[in-house]
Structures are given as structure tokens and as C-alpha cells.
Amino acid sequence: MRPDGVRSRAALVVTFGLILSGCASRQPVPEAGPIETHGPATPTTEATPALTRGADDDADEAVVTNYTPHQWPDPERDLWSEVRTGFQLPPNTQRRAVREWTQFYATHQNHLNASLARARPFLWHVVQEVENRDMPTEIALLPIVESGYNASARSYVGASGLWQFMPGTADHMGLPRDWWYDGRNDVIASTHAALDYLTRLRARYDGDWLLALAAYNAGPGRVDAALERARAEGLDDSYWNLELPLETTEYVPKLLAVRRIMMTPARFGLDWPTLENEPRTRTVKLPAQTELAVAARMLDMPEDDLRRLNPGMRRWASAPDGQMSLLVPVSRAAAFRRQLAAADPSRLVSRSTHTVRRGDVLSRIARRYGVSVASLRQANHIAGDRIRVGQTLQIPRSGTPGEAPPSAEPTQTYVVQSGDTLWDIANRYNIDVAALRARNQRSAASLRPGQTLIIPGSATPPEPSSYVVRRGDSLWSIAHDNDVAIADLRRWNRLDSDGALQPGRSLAIDGPAPLPDFYEVESGDSLWSIAHRFSMQVATLRSLNDMSAGSTIRPGQRLRLQPAVSS
């Protein structure tokens, strides 16, 4: 979900992978035969599907002609069956876009299977919340389109989590984000927020779920403008009549394509798995700040597995205020609660202490123990840099003075942008310039666009705030209203000096906009101009796109700007 209707294509490929099914207490319904109706089916051994092109379809589709209909289990026992029996949206199977996306899902089963696996720990919770709000159970399939049911998914434009919340929308819906925690990646919290937001959007559009879904993707402002244009042309207020960004025109058809496959999976060569209709995970409230490694030992499970269930936890421990919960395997939840109740809260997180001496400053203490200044401030509730001689500081991770423990905090990297200075970068990451210079040594002596710097034990900087361009806006008015320089707006958003602003475009207004995965070559572009625009070296651009020194580019060609990420 993003206000500008733009989504990472790399993320979309992963997104295309999940199909859910299960909600409500109903009798098992067998999959229909070669036509999409429901009727009894005689269980037989399913033969190897034969995919053919359906002559009766408006769009070319790979369908199976000699299949045994899928026998769905009792919805009271199978979660996928429950989702399937709660469908309410109009299927729109005659729409070419729905058929084309059906074809995509049916022929990309590797993505589907990966998404199904990712959904298993979370699906029961999502379905419960959907049913509690009397929503169509197709809504439980929406994270397939959004993130491939990947609670850690993050797009290049800054959307994050299972439901792909943008920072501004997350703030609007009350999802907290700080150094310790990002509610967008908390499956339970983000599901509540997403469904609340969809409920509001549905009310805004007089109960029209397709318009609500379009607004969830592109933002209600864009949908409102598209409705006005449609009415001016004498068209009715139907999603299918609206002129919307490509991402949004494909958004609803993708969801309906997943719905269509779920109705008759064997018809499209899919063998649908079963999933017990019971929770696989439970939330457990933490009594105090708790280190994830300590919790993992109590749960007798790998820390990495615990982190995958709780990607909202951004650090090695929960926040110091103690108002946090963990999602844990249901079979271990009761024992975990008992252990937490019996535990000494001071032993739930590893700490060492440092007594402030004359001449100490936070940045020097942080370097000494291999932690960041931000984590020192958070652990000791320090708002600024003032400390006093004799004060005892809690060190967030145990460490020996002079050496950073391997597990202290992971380093991060930053690609230098045009106009950056060491002070800018250090200030953005809330670290000391000396620490940044020391960690990068020679690299920091002379900065150049495209150079990669290592950020020592740092907190991820806040994502840049964004502003959606409205009709009549200018760079001057946006800069003036947000108290920034026009030059910074151009640099952060990689705007040409003569480029016109388009209504609906999202601009970063307090820091560099994230680098997109791809760039489409325009007339007049050269490798040098593209590399300069995105603050990278020509050699890097060539390497990312497997281009030799003599390779040429042409308008319309898509160039990769970031390394491909495997799912």
C-alpha cells in the first residue's frame, strides 16, 4: 500500500506467491470439474495435469482438461477451506486482466509455494480479524498481493511489512515506529491497522470493496480524482472505469485471480495444501525489556526463527519500557509465560555498566563498548548528550572495553549521494563523525557519489517524510511549506532542473528518497547521466546490468539499479 501507487517490481514477483483459503464453519465443498461450478466429485487418484489453452477464454490461459477436482476438507478442520467458503467479492472472471493474472499465478507455482509457507504462522490470526469485522475473506488473501505474506518485506519506496504500510499511513493508523520497534512489521498490530483502514475506505466509497482496495493501494486522493474524471465522461462509479496508475489497475485483478484459482485449483494444475484450522502462534506479553536471545533459550528455539515471527523487533531486545509482546509457537506459549513470571526481570537482558569519568562523552563510551550512541541514549533515557561524572550508564550489550562483541549491533552500509558530507551522514545516523571516519579510514578522506560507507553499530535512520504533489504545486511552494531548500528537494528526489512536477507524485522532503530497483531509459539518457542522477559509478551500473564497455542503451530499456534479492 503506498500513496503514489508505485511498487517495487522485485517485491511484486515475491508478492505474486501466496494463495490462502479458510474461514467460517461450513461443510466441505469439492472443487468443480472443468467448468467453474460446485457439485459432487468422486475421489480418484489425480492424474498428471495436462495444461492446454482454453479456447473459451478471452485471454490465453494454461488450464487443465483432465483433472480430478480438488476435494476440500471440512472448513472447521482446514483453514484454507474456511477462507474459501467466506468469499463475497464478485469474481469478475470475464475480465481479461483477471484471466491474465490467473495465468501468471498458475505458471509461477514456486512463488506460490514460498508464500504459502510464509503464511502458515500468521494466517489464523488474519482470518480471525477479517471474520470479526464481517469482511469478505478475500481480504485475508491481500497480503499475497502486497508482500507474498512476508512480514519483513520492504519496498524501495519505503512501504514495509505484511500489509506494506507507508510511514505516513502507519502514523495515521497509530502504528508506532522507533529505534526499537516498527509496528508495520508486527503481524498482529499491522493486521489490526490494515483492516481498520480498509473498513474506513469502504465506508468512504459507500460499501464498494473494489474502490476501497484501489484506495488502499493508490491512496484515496487518487481514487477520488479518477472518480471525478469518470463522472465527467458520463461513466458510472465502477473500479473498472477508472483511469488509475498501472500498479492499481493490476491490484484488484491480482486479488481476484488468486480467488479464482482457489475456487478450482486443480483446473490450473495446482495441488492445494491443507492447514489445520487452529492457531500456530500466540502472543505473550513481556514483563520487562527482554533480549531475544534470552527469550529464544527459554523457548528452546533458534533465535533466527523467533526473529522471523517478530520482525517488528528491530534490535537485539524489546524496548526498555517493557510494553511489548512476542509472537511464539503456540505449543510453547504457556511454558514461556511461566518462565517469564518466575524470572528476575534484571536477567532478561544482558547489560554491563560504565561509570562516567572526567572527560567522557557518549560517543567515546559508545566506541569503547562497540555500541551506538543512539542505543546508549535509549538504554539510559538520555535525551541529549549531557552526562555527569560518577553517573552509572547501562551498556545495552555486554562487551569488554576496547573490543566490540561480535553480536553487539550489525553494521550497515550507506551509498554516498551527490552533495553529502561526513557531517550530514553522521547526523542522519545519529553517530559521531570521528566514529564514522575511523570505521571507514581512507574511504572517508574524500567522499564521492556512489561510494559505500560502513555505518558502525548504527540505528536505521528514520525514513524520509514524503509529500504528495497536488495540482498547482511548485518546487518553491513545497520547499517553502516544508522549510527546506529547493536544491535539497531536487537532490533528494533526483529531479531534473527542467522536470515538471506531476500531481500524485510522492516527494521526499527531509532526506534522500530510496533508490528504486529499476530505471526506464528515456530519450537523451546516457549511462553517465543515469549513473550521475542516481549517485553511482558507471562501472557499477554496467555491472548490475551485465553490460560491456561497448554496450549501448535505448529508450524504454529497463536498467537495474540495485542487486537482485532472492526470496
Coordinates of C-alpha atoms in Angstrom, one line a residue:
M1 CA 0.0 0.0 0.0
R2 CA 1.5 3.3 -1.0
P3 CA 0.1 6.8 -1.7
D4 CA 1.9 7.1 -5.1
G5 CA 0.7 3.7 -6.4
V6 CA 4.3 2.6 -7.2
R7 CA 5.5 -0.7 -6.1
S8 CA 8.9 -2.5 -6.4
R9 CA 8.7 -4.9 -9.3
A10 CA 11.2 -7.2 -7.5
A11 CA 8.9 -7.2 -4.5
L12 CA 5.9 -7.9 -6.7
V13 CA 7.4 -11.1 -8.1
V14 CA 7.7 -12.3 -4.5
T15 CA 4.2 -10.9 -3.8
F16 CA 2.7 -13.0 -6.6
G17 CA 3.3 -16.0 -4.5
L18 CA 0.5 -16.8 -2.0
I19 CA -2.9 -18.3 -2.1
L20 CA -4.9 -18.6 1.0
S21 CA -8.1 -20.4 1.9
G22 CA -10.1 -20.9 5.1
C23 CA -12.8 -19.1 7.2
A24 CA -16.3 -19.8 8.7
S25 CA -17.9 -23.1 9.8
R26 CA -19.3 -24.7 6.7
Q27 CA -19.5 -28.1 5.1
P28 CA -16.6 -29.2 2.8
V29 CA -17.1 -28.2 -0.8
P30 CA -15.4 -30.2 -3.5
E31 CA -13.8 -28.4 -6.4
A32 CA -15.8 -28.3 -9.5
G33 CA -14.9 -30.1 -12.7
P34 CA -13.9 -28.4 -16.0
I35 CA -16.5 -25.7 -15.5
E36 CA -16.4 -23.4 -12.5
T37 CA -19.5 -24.6 -10.7
H38 CA -19.8 -26.7 -7.5
G39 CA -21.0 -30.2 -7.4
P40 CA -20.2 -33.7 -6.1
A41 CA -16.9 -35.2 -7.1
T42 CA -15.9 -38.8 -6.9
P43 CA -12.5 -39.1 -5.2
T44 CA -10.0 -40.7 -7.5
T45 CA -6.2 -40.7 -7.9
E46 CA -5.4 -37.4 -9.6
A47 CA -3.6 -37.8 -12.9
T48 CA -0.7 -35.6 -14.0
P49 CA -2.4 -32.4 -15.2
A50 CA -2.3 -31.7 -18.9
L51 CA -2.1 -27.9 -19.5
T52 CA -3.8 -26.6 -22.6
R53 CA -5.0 -23.3 -23.9
G54 CA -8.7 -22.7 -23.0
A55 CA -10.5 -21.9 -26.3
D56 CA -13.4 -20.5 -24.3
D57 CA -11.3 -17.9 -22.5
D58 CA -10.9 -14.3 -23.6
A59 CA -7.2 -14.4 -22.6
D60 CA -4.9 -17.2 -23.3
E61 CA -4.7 -19.4 -20.2
A62 CA -3.0 -22.6 -19.2
V63 CA -5.8 -24.8 -17.9
V64 CA -6.0 -28.5 -17.1
T65 CA -8.5 -30.6 -19.1
N66 CA -8.1 -34.0 -17.5
Y67 CA -8.0 -33.3 -13.8
T68 CA -9.7 -34.7 -10.7
P69 CA -11.5 -31.9 -8.8
H70 CA -9.8 -30.9 -5.5
Q71 CA -11.6 -32.3 -2.5
W72 CA -11.7 -29.6 0.1
P73 CA -11.6 -30.6 3.8
D74 CA -14.2 -29.6 6.3
P75 CA -13.8 -25.8 7.0
E76 CA -13.9 -26.5 10.7
R77 CA -10.8 -28.5 10.3
D78 CA -9.0 -26.8 7.5
L79 CA -8.1 -23.0 7.4
W80 CA -7.8 -22.8 3.7
S81 CA -11.3 -24.3 3.3
E82 CA -12.7 -21.7 5.7
V83 CA -11.2 -18.8 3.7
R84 CA -12.6 -20.3 0.5
T85 CA -16.2 -20.6 1.9
G86 CA -16.2 -17.0 3.0
F87 CA -15.7 -15.4 -0.4
Q88 CA -18.0 -12.5 -1.1
L89 CA -16.4 -10.3 -3.8
P90 CA -17.8 -10.5 -7.4
P91 CA -15.4 -12.9 -9.2
N92 CA -15.2 -10.9 -12.5
T93 CA -13.8 -13.9 -14.2
Q94 CA -14.8 -12.5 -17.6
R95 CA -12.3 -9.6 -17.2
R96 CA -9.2 -10.1 -19.3
A97 CA -6.9 -8.7 -16.5
V98 CA -8.2 -11.3 -14.0
R99 CA -7.6 -14.1 -16.5
E100 CA -4.1 -12.9 -17.3
W101 CA -3.1 -12.7 -13.6
T102 CA -4.7 -16.2 -13.1
Q103 CA -2.3 -17.4 -15.8
F104 CA 0.6 -15.7 -14.0
Y105 CA -0.1 -17.4 -10.7
A106 CA -0.8 -20.7 -12.2
T107 CA 2.5 -20.7 -14.0
H108 CA 4.6 -19.4 -11.1
Q109 CA 4.0 -22.1 -8.5
N110 CA 7.4 -21.6 -7.0
H111 CA 6.4 -18.1 -5.8
L112 CA 3.1 -19.5 -4.7
N113 CA 4.6 -22.3 -2.6
A114 CA 7.0 -19.9 -0.9
S115 CA 4.2 -17.6 0.0
L116 CA 2.0 -20.4 1.3
A117 CA 4.9 -21.4 3.6
R118 CA 5.3 -17.9 4.9
A119 CA 1.6 -17.6 5.7
R120 CA 1.4 -20.6 7.9
P121 CA 2.3 -18.9 11.3
F122 CA 0.1 -15.8 10.6
L123 CA -2.9 -16.8 8.6
W124 CA -5.1 -17.9 11.5
H125 CA -4.8 -14.5 13.2
V126 CA -5.5 -12.7 9.9
V127 CA -8.6 -14.7 9.2
Q128 CA -9.9 -14.2 12.8
E129 CA -9.7 -10.5 12.4
V130 CA -11.3 -10.5 9.0
E131 CA -14.2 -12.5 10.3
N132 CA -14.6 -10.4 13.4
R133 CA -15.2 -7.4 11.1
D134 CA -17.6 -9.3 8.8
M135 CA -15.3 -8.7 5.9
P136 CA -15.1 -10.8 2.7
T137 CA -12.5 -13.5 3.4
E138 CA -10.7 -12.5 0.1
I139 CA -9.2 -9.7 2.3
A140 CA -7.2 -12.5 4.0
L141 CA -5.6 -13.1 0.6
L142 CA -4.5 -9.5 0.2
P143 CA -1.0 -9.9 1.7
I144 CA -0.3 -12.3 -1.2
V145 CA -0.5 -9.3 -3.5
E146 CA 1.1 -6.9 -1.0
S147 CA 4.1 -8.8 0.3
G148 CA 3.8 -12.5 -0.5
Y149 CA 2.9 -12.9 3.2
N150 CA 6.4 -11.8 4.1
A151 CA 6.2 -9.8 7.3
S152 CA 9.8 -8.5 6.7
A153 CA 9.1 -7.3 3.2
R154 CA 10.2 -3.7 2.4
S155 CA 9.8 -1.9 -0.9
Y156 CA 12.2 0.7 -2.3
V157 CA 9.7 3.4 -1.8
G158 CA 9.6 2.7 2.0
A159 CA 6.5 0.5 2.3
S160 CA 7.0 -2.2 4.9
G161 CA 5.5 -5.3 6.4
L162 CA 2.8 -7.9 5.6
W163 CA 0.4 -5.1 4.6
Q164 CA 3.0 -2.7 3.1
F165 CA 2.3 0.3 5.1
M166 CA 3.9 3.6 4.1
P167 CA 5.3 5.6 7.0
G168 CA 2.7 8.3 6.8
T169 CA -0.2 5.9 6.7
A170 CA 1.3 3.9 9.5
D171 CA 1.4 7.1 11.6
H172 CA -2.2 7.9 10.6
M173 CA -3.3 4.5 11.8
G174 CA -1.4 4.6 15.0
L175 CA 1.3 2.1 14.2
P176 CA 4.3 3.2 16.3
R177 CA 7.8 3.3 14.9
D178 CA 11.0 4.0 16.8
W179 CA 14.6 2.8 17.2
W180 CA 13.5 -0.5 18.9
Y181 CA 10.3 -1.4 17.1
D182 CA 8.4 -0.9 13.8
G183 CA 4.7 -1.7 14.1
R184 CA 4.4 -2.1 10.3
N185 CA 6.3 -5.4 10.7
D186 CA 4.4 -6.6 13.7
V187 CA 1.9 -9.1 12.2
I188 CA -0.8 -8.6 14.8
A189 CA -0.6 -4.8 15.1
S190 CA -0.3 -4.2 11.4
T191 CA -3.2 -6.5 10.6
H192 CA -5.5 -4.6 13.0
A193 CA -4.4 -1.3 11.4
A194 CA -4.8 -2.5 7.8
L195 CA -8.3 -3.9 8.4
D196 CA -9.3 -0.8 10.3
Y197 CA -8.0 1.3 7.3
L198 CA -9.9 -0.8 4.8
T199 CA -13.1 -0.5 6.9
R200 CA -12.8 3.3 6.7
L201 CA -12.1 3.2 3.0
R202 CA -15.1 1.0 2.4
A203 CA -17.3 3.5 4.3
R204 CA -15.8 6.3 2.2
Y205 CA -16.9 4.6 -1.0
D206 CA -20.4 3.6 0.1
G207 CA -19.6 -0.1 0.7
D208 CA -17.7 -0.6 -2.6
W209 CA -14.9 -3.0 -1.8
L210 CA -13.2 -2.7 -5.1
L211 CA -12.9 1.1 -4.8
A212 CA -11.7 0.6 -1.2
L213 CA -9.0 -1.8 -2.3
A214 CA -7.9 0.6 -5.1
A215 CA -7.7 3.4 -2.5
Y216 CA -5.7 1.2 -0.2
N217 CA -3.1 0.8 -2.9
A218 CA -3.0 4.2 -4.6
G219 CA -4.4 6.4 -1.9
P220 CA -8.0 7.8 -1.6
G221 CA -6.9 11.1 -3.2
R222 CA -6.1 9.4 -6.5
V223 CA -9.2 7.3 -6.5
D224 CA -11.4 10.4 -5.8
A225 CA -9.7 12.2 -8.7
A226 CA -10.3 9.2 -11.0
L227 CA -13.9 9.1 -10.0
E228 CA -14.4 12.7 -10.9
R229 CA -12.9 12.1 -14.3
A230 CA -15.1 9.1 -14.9
R231 CA -18.2 11.1 -13.9
A232 CA -17.2 13.9 -16.2
E233 CA -17.1 11.4 -19.1
G234 CA -20.5 10.1 -18.2
L235 CA -19.2 6.8 -16.8
D236 CA -20.5 5.1 -13.7
D237 CA -18.5 4.8 -10.4
S238 CA -17.0 1.4 -11.1
Y239 CA -13.4 0.5 -10.4
W240 CA -13.2 -0.9 -13.9
N241 CA -14.0 2.5 -15.4
L242 CA -11.3 4.4 -13.6
E243 CA -8.1 5.8 -15.0
L244 CA -5.5 4.8 -12.3
P245 CA -1.8 4.1 -12.2
L246 CA -0.8 0.7 -13.7
E247 CA 0.0 -0.7 -10.3
T248 CA -3.5 0.0 -9.1
T249 CA -5.2 -1.2 -12.3
E250 CA -3.5 -4.6 -11.7
Y251 CA -4.0 -4.6 -8.0
V252 CA -7.7 -5.8 -7.8
P253 CA -7.3 -8.3 -10.8
K254 CA -4.4 -9.9 -8.9
L255 CA -6.5 -10.5 -5.8
L256 CA -9.5 -11.8 -7.9
A257 CA -7.1 -14.1 -9.8
V258 CA -6.0 -15.7 -6.5
R259 CA -9.6 -16.0 -5.6
R260 CA -10.4 -17.7 -8.9
I261 CA -7.6 -20.2 -8.6
M262 CA -8.7 -21.1 -5.0
M263 CA -12.1 -21.9 -6.3
T264 CA -10.8 -24.6 -8.7
P265 CA -7.0 -25.1 -8.1
A266 CA -6.7 -28.4 -9.9
R267 CA -8.1 -26.8 -13.0
F268 CA -4.9 -24.7 -13.1
G269 CA -2.6 -27.5 -12.2
L270 CA -2.3 -26.7 -8.5
D271 CA -2.4 -29.2 -5.6
W272 CA -3.7 -27.2 -2.7
P273 CA -2.1 -27.9 0.7
T274 CA -4.1 -28.4 3.9
L275 CA -3.6 -26.3 7.0
E276 CA -5.1 -27.1 10.4
N277 CA -7.8 -24.6 11.4
E278 CA -6.1 -23.7 14.7
P279 CA -3.6 -21.1 15.8
R280 CA 0.1 -21.9 15.2
T281 CA 1.3 -19.0 17.2
R282 CA 0.3 -17.0 20.3
T283 CA 1.3 -13.6 21.7
V284 CA 3.0 -13.5 25.1
K285 CA 3.4 -10.2 26.9
L286 CA 6.9 -9.4 28.2
P287 CA 7.2 -8.3 31.8
A288 CA 10.2 -6.1 31.1
Q289 CA 12.9 -5.4 28.5
T290 CA 13.8 -8.9 27.2
E291 CA 16.7 -9.9 25.0
L292 CA 15.6 -12.0 22.0
A293 CA 18.5 -14.5 22.6
V294 CA 17.2 -15.0 26.2
A295 CA 13.7 -15.5 25.0
A296 CA 14.8 -18.0 22.4
R297 CA 16.7 -20.0 25.1
M298 CA 13.5 -20.1 27.2
L299 CA 11.5 -21.2 24.2
D300 CA 14.1 -23.7 23.2
M301 CA 14.1 -22.5 19.6
P302 CA 16.7 -20.8 17.3
E303 CA 16.9 -17.0 17.7
D304 CA 16.6 -16.6 13.9
D305 CA 13.2 -18.4 14.0
L306 CA 12.0 -16.2 16.8
R307 CA 13.0 -13.1 14.8
R308 CA 11.1 -14.3 11.8
L309 CA 8.0 -14.4 13.8
N310 CA 8.7 -11.0 15.2
P311 CA 10.2 -8.8 12.5
G312 CA 8.8 -5.7 14.2
M313 CA 11.6 -6.1 16.8
R314 CA 14.4 -4.1 15.2
R315 CA 17.1 -4.7 17.8
W316 CA 18.6 -7.4 20.0
A317 CA 15.9 -6.8 22.7
S318 CA 12.5 -5.4 23.2
A319 CA 12.1 -1.7 24.1
P320 CA 13.1 -0.6 27.6
D321 CA 9.6 0.4 28.5
G322 CA 8.5 -3.2 28.7
Q323 CA 5.2 -2.7 26.9
M324 CA 5.9 -5.3 24.3
S325 CA 4.7 -8.8 23.3
L326 CA 6.3 -11.7 21.4
L327 CA 4.6 -14.0 18.9
V328 CA 5.7 -17.5 19.8
P329 CA 4.8 -21.1 18.8
V330 CA 1.5 -22.0 20.4
S331 CA 2.9 -25.2 21.8
R332 CA 5.5 -23.3 23.8
A333 CA 3.5 -20.2 24.8
A334 CA 2.2 -21.5 28.2
A335 CA 5.6 -22.7 29.4
F336 CA 7.2 -19.4 28.2
R337 CA 4.7 -17.4 30.2
R338 CA 5.5 -19.4 33.3
Q339 CA 9.3 -18.9 32.8
L340 CA 8.8 -15.2 32.4
A341 CA 6.7 -14.9 35.5
A342 CA 9.4 -16.7 37.6
A343 CA 12.3 -14.8 36.0
D344 CA 14.2 -12.0 37.6
P345 CA 13.5 -9.0 35.2
S346 CA 17.1 -7.8 35.5
R347 CA 18.3 -11.1 34.0
L348 CA 16.1 -10.9 30.9
V349 CA 18.5 -8.6 29.2
S350 CA 22.3 -8.7 29.2
R351 CA 23.8 -5.5 30.4
S352 CA 27.1 -4.1 31.7
T353 CA 27.7 -0.8 33.3
H354 CA 30.1 2.1 32.9
T355 CA 30.8 4.8 35.5
V356 CA 31.3 8.2 33.8
R357 CA 34.7 9.7 34.4
R358 CA 36.0 13.2 33.8
G359 CA 36.4 13.7 30.0
D360 CA 34.0 11.0 29.0
V361 CA 31.4 11.7 26.2
L362 CA 28.7 9.5 24.9
S363 CA 30.4 8.9 21.5
R364 CA 33.7 7.8 23.2
I365 CA 31.9 5.4 25.6
A366 CA 29.9 4.0 22.7
R367 CA 33.0 3.3 20.7
R368 CA 34.7 1.7 23.7
Y369 CA 31.9 -0.8 24.1
G370 CA 31.1 -1.4 20.5
V371 CA 27.5 0.1 20.6
S372 CA 25.9 3.1 19.1
V373 CA 25.3 6.5 20.7
A374 CA 21.6 6.0 20.0
S375 CA 21.4 2.7 21.9
L376 CA 23.2 4.3 24.8
R377 CA 20.7 7.1 24.9
Q378 CA 17.8 4.7 24.7
A379 CA 19.1 2.4 27.4
N380 CA 19.7 5.3 29.8
H381 CA 16.8 7.6 28.9
I382 CA 19.1 10.4 27.8
A383 CA 17.5 12.9 25.5
G384 CA 20.7 14.8 24.6
D385 CA 24.4 14.4 25.2
R386 CA 24.7 15.6 28.8
I387 CA 26.2 13.1 31.3
R388 CA 27.8 13.7 34.7
V389 CA 30.9 12.4 36.4
G390 CA 30.0 9.4 38.6
Q391 CA 26.9 8.6 36.7
T392 CA 26.4 4.9 36.0
L393 CA 25.4 4.1 32.4
Q394 CA 23.8 0.9 31.3
I395 CA 25.6 -0.6 28.3
P396 CA 22.9 -2.3 26.1
R397 CA 25.1 -5.2 25.2
S398 CA 27.8 -6.8 27.4
G399 CA 31.2 -6.0 26.0
T400 CA 34.8 -5.6 27.0
P401 CA 36.3 -2.1 26.8
G402 CA 38.3 -1.7 23.7
E403 CA 36.6 -4.5 21.7
A404 CA 33.1 -4.8 20.4
P405 CA 31.4 -8.1 20.9
P406 CA 30.6 -9.9 17.6
S407 CA 26.9 -9.8 18.4
A408 CA 26.8 -6.2 19.6
E409 CA 25.0 -4.5 16.7
P410 CA 25.3 -5.2 13.0
T411 CA 26.9 -2.6 10.8
Q412 CA 25.1 -1.1 7.9
T413 CA 26.2 0.5 4.6
Y414 CA 25.3 3.8 3.0
V415 CA 25.8 4.8 -0.6
V416 CA 27.1 8.4 -0.8
Q417 CA 24.8 10.8 -2.6
S418 CA 25.8 13.9 -4.5
G419 CA 26.3 16.8 -2.0
D420 CA 26.8 14.5 1.0
T421 CA 29.3 15.4 3.7
L422 CA 30.5 13.2 6.6
W423 CA 28.6 15.5 9.0
D424 CA 25.4 15.0 7.0
I425 CA 25.7 11.2 7.1
A426 CA 26.8 11.0 10.8
N427 CA 23.9 13.3 11.8
R428 CA 21.4 11.3 9.8
Y429 CA 22.5 8.1 11.5
N430 CA 23.0 9.7 14.9
I431 CA 26.6 8.8 15.3
D432 CA 29.9 10.7 15.9
V433 CA 31.8 12.0 12.8
A434 CA 35.0 10.6 14.3
A435 CA 33.5 7.2 14.6
L436 CA 32.3 7.3 11.0
R437 CA 35.7 8.4 9.9
A438 CA 37.6 5.8 12.0
R439 CA 35.4 3.0 10.7
N440 CA 36.0 3.9 7.0
Q441 CA 39.5 5.2 7.3
R442 CA 40.8 6.1 3.8
S443 CA 37.3 5.9 2.3
A444 CA 36.2 8.8 4.4
A445 CA 39.1 11.1 3.4
S446 CA 37.4 12.1 0.2
L447 CA 33.7 11.4 -0.5
R448 CA 32.4 10.7 -4.0
P449 CA 28.9 9.9 -5.2
G450 CA 28.3 6.1 -5.4
Q451 CA 30.9 5.4 -2.7
T452 CA 29.9 2.9 0.0
L453 CA 30.5 3.8 3.7
I454 CA 30.1 1.4 6.6
I455 CA 27.9 2.8 9.4
P456 CA 29.2 1.4 12.7
G457 CA 26.6 -0.1 15.0
S458 CA 24.0 2.4 14.0
A459 CA 20.3 2.8 14.2
T460 CA 18.5 2.8 10.9
P461 CA 17.7 6.4 10.2
P462 CA 14.1 7.4 10.0
E463 CA 12.6 7.1 6.6
P464 CA 12.3 10.4 4.8
S465 CA 8.9 12.0 5.2
S466 CA 7.0 12.4 2.0
Y467 CA 4.7 14.9 0.4
V468 CA 2.2 14.0 -2.4
V469 CA 2.2 16.6 -5.2
R470 CA -1.1 18.4 -5.7
R471 CA -2.3 20.3 -8.7
G472 CA -0.8 23.8 -8.7
D473 CA 2.2 22.9 -6.5
S474 CA 5.7 24.1 -7.4
L475 CA 9.0 23.1 -6.0
W476 CA 9.2 26.6 -4.5
S477 CA 5.9 26.2 -2.7
I478 CA 6.7 22.7 -1.4
A479 CA 10.2 23.8 -0.3
H480 CA 8.7 26.9 1.5
D481 CA 5.9 25.0 3.2
N482 CA 8.3 22.3 4.5
D483 CA 11.2 24.7 5.3
V484 CA 13.8 23.0 3.0
A485 CA 15.9 24.3 0.2
I486 CA 14.8 23.7 -3.4
A487 CA 18.3 22.4 -4.2
D488 CA 17.8 19.7 -1.5
L489 CA 14.4 18.8 -2.9
R490 CA 15.9 18.3 -6.3
R491 CA 18.9 16.3 -4.9
W492 CA 16.9 14.1 -2.6
N493 CA 14.3 13.2 -5.3
R494 CA 16.8 13.2 -8.3
L495 CA 14.8 15.8 -10.2
D496 CA 16.0 17.3 -13.4
S497 CA 16.4 21.1 -13.4
D498 CA 13.6 21.4 -16.0
G499 CA 11.5 18.5 -14.9
A500 CA 7.8 19.2 -14.3
L501 CA 6.0 18.0 -11.2
Q502 CA 3.2 15.5 -11.8
P503 CA 0.2 15.6 -9.4
G504 CA 0.2 12.4 -7.3
R505 CA 3.9 12.0 -7.3
S506 CA 5.5 11.4 -3.8
L507 CA 8.5 13.6 -2.9
A508 CA 10.9 13.0 -0.1
I509 CA 11.1 16.2 2.0
D510 CA 13.7 15.6 4.7
G511 CA 16.2 13.1 3.2
P512 CA 17.1 11.1 0.1
A513 CA 14.4 9.1 -1.5
P514 CA 15.1 5.4 -1.5
L515 CA 16.9 4.1 -4.6
P516 CA 14.4 2.3 -7.0
D517 CA 15.2 -1.2 -8.2
F518 CA 14.9 -0.2 -11.9
Y519 CA 15.0 2.8 -14.2
E520 CA 13.4 3.0 -17.6
V521 CA 15.7 4.7 -20.1
E522 CA 14.4 7.9 -21.6
S523 CA 15.3 9.7 -24.9
G524 CA 18.6 11.6 -24.4
D525 CA 19.8 9.4 -21.5
S526 CA 23.4 8.1 -21.3
L527 CA 24.9 5.7 -18.9
W528 CA 26.8 8.6 -17.4
S529 CA 23.7 10.8 -16.9
I530 CA 21.8 7.9 -15.3
A531 CA 24.7 7.0 -13.0
H532 CA 25.1 10.7 -12.1
R533 CA 21.4 11.0 -11.4
F534 CA 21.3 8.0 -9.0
S535 CA 24.7 8.8 -7.4
M536 CA 26.5 5.7 -8.6
Q537 CA 29.5 4.9 -10.8
V538 CA 29.1 4.0 -14.4
A539 CA 31.1 0.8 -13.8
T540 CA 28.6 -0.2 -11.1
L541 CA 25.6 0.4 -13.4
R542 CA 27.3 -1.7 -16.1
S543 CA 28.0 -4.5 -13.6
L544 CA 24.4 -4.6 -12.4
N545 CA 23.1 -5.0 -16.0
D546 CA 25.8 -7.3 -17.4
M547 CA 26.9 -4.7 -19.8
S548 CA 30.3 -4.5 -21.5
A549 CA 32.2 -1.2 -22.1
G550 CA 30.8 -1.0 -25.6
S551 CA 27.2 -1.7 -24.7
T552 CA 24.6 0.9 -25.7
I553 CA 21.2 1.7 -24.2
R554 CA 17.9 2.6 -25.9
P555 CA 14.7 4.4 -24.8
G556 CA 12.3 2.1 -23.0
Q557 CA 15.1 -0.2 -21.8
R558 CA 14.9 -1.1 -18.1
L559 CA 18.2 -0.9 -16.2
R560 CA 18.7 -2.4 -12.8
L561 CA 19.8 0.0 -10.1
Q562 CA 20.0 -2.4 -7.2
P563 CA 21.2 -6.0 -6.9
A564 CA 18.5 -8.6 -7.3
V565 CA 17.3 -10.0 -4.0
S566 CA 16.5 -13.7 -3.9
S567 CA 13.4 -14.7 -1.9

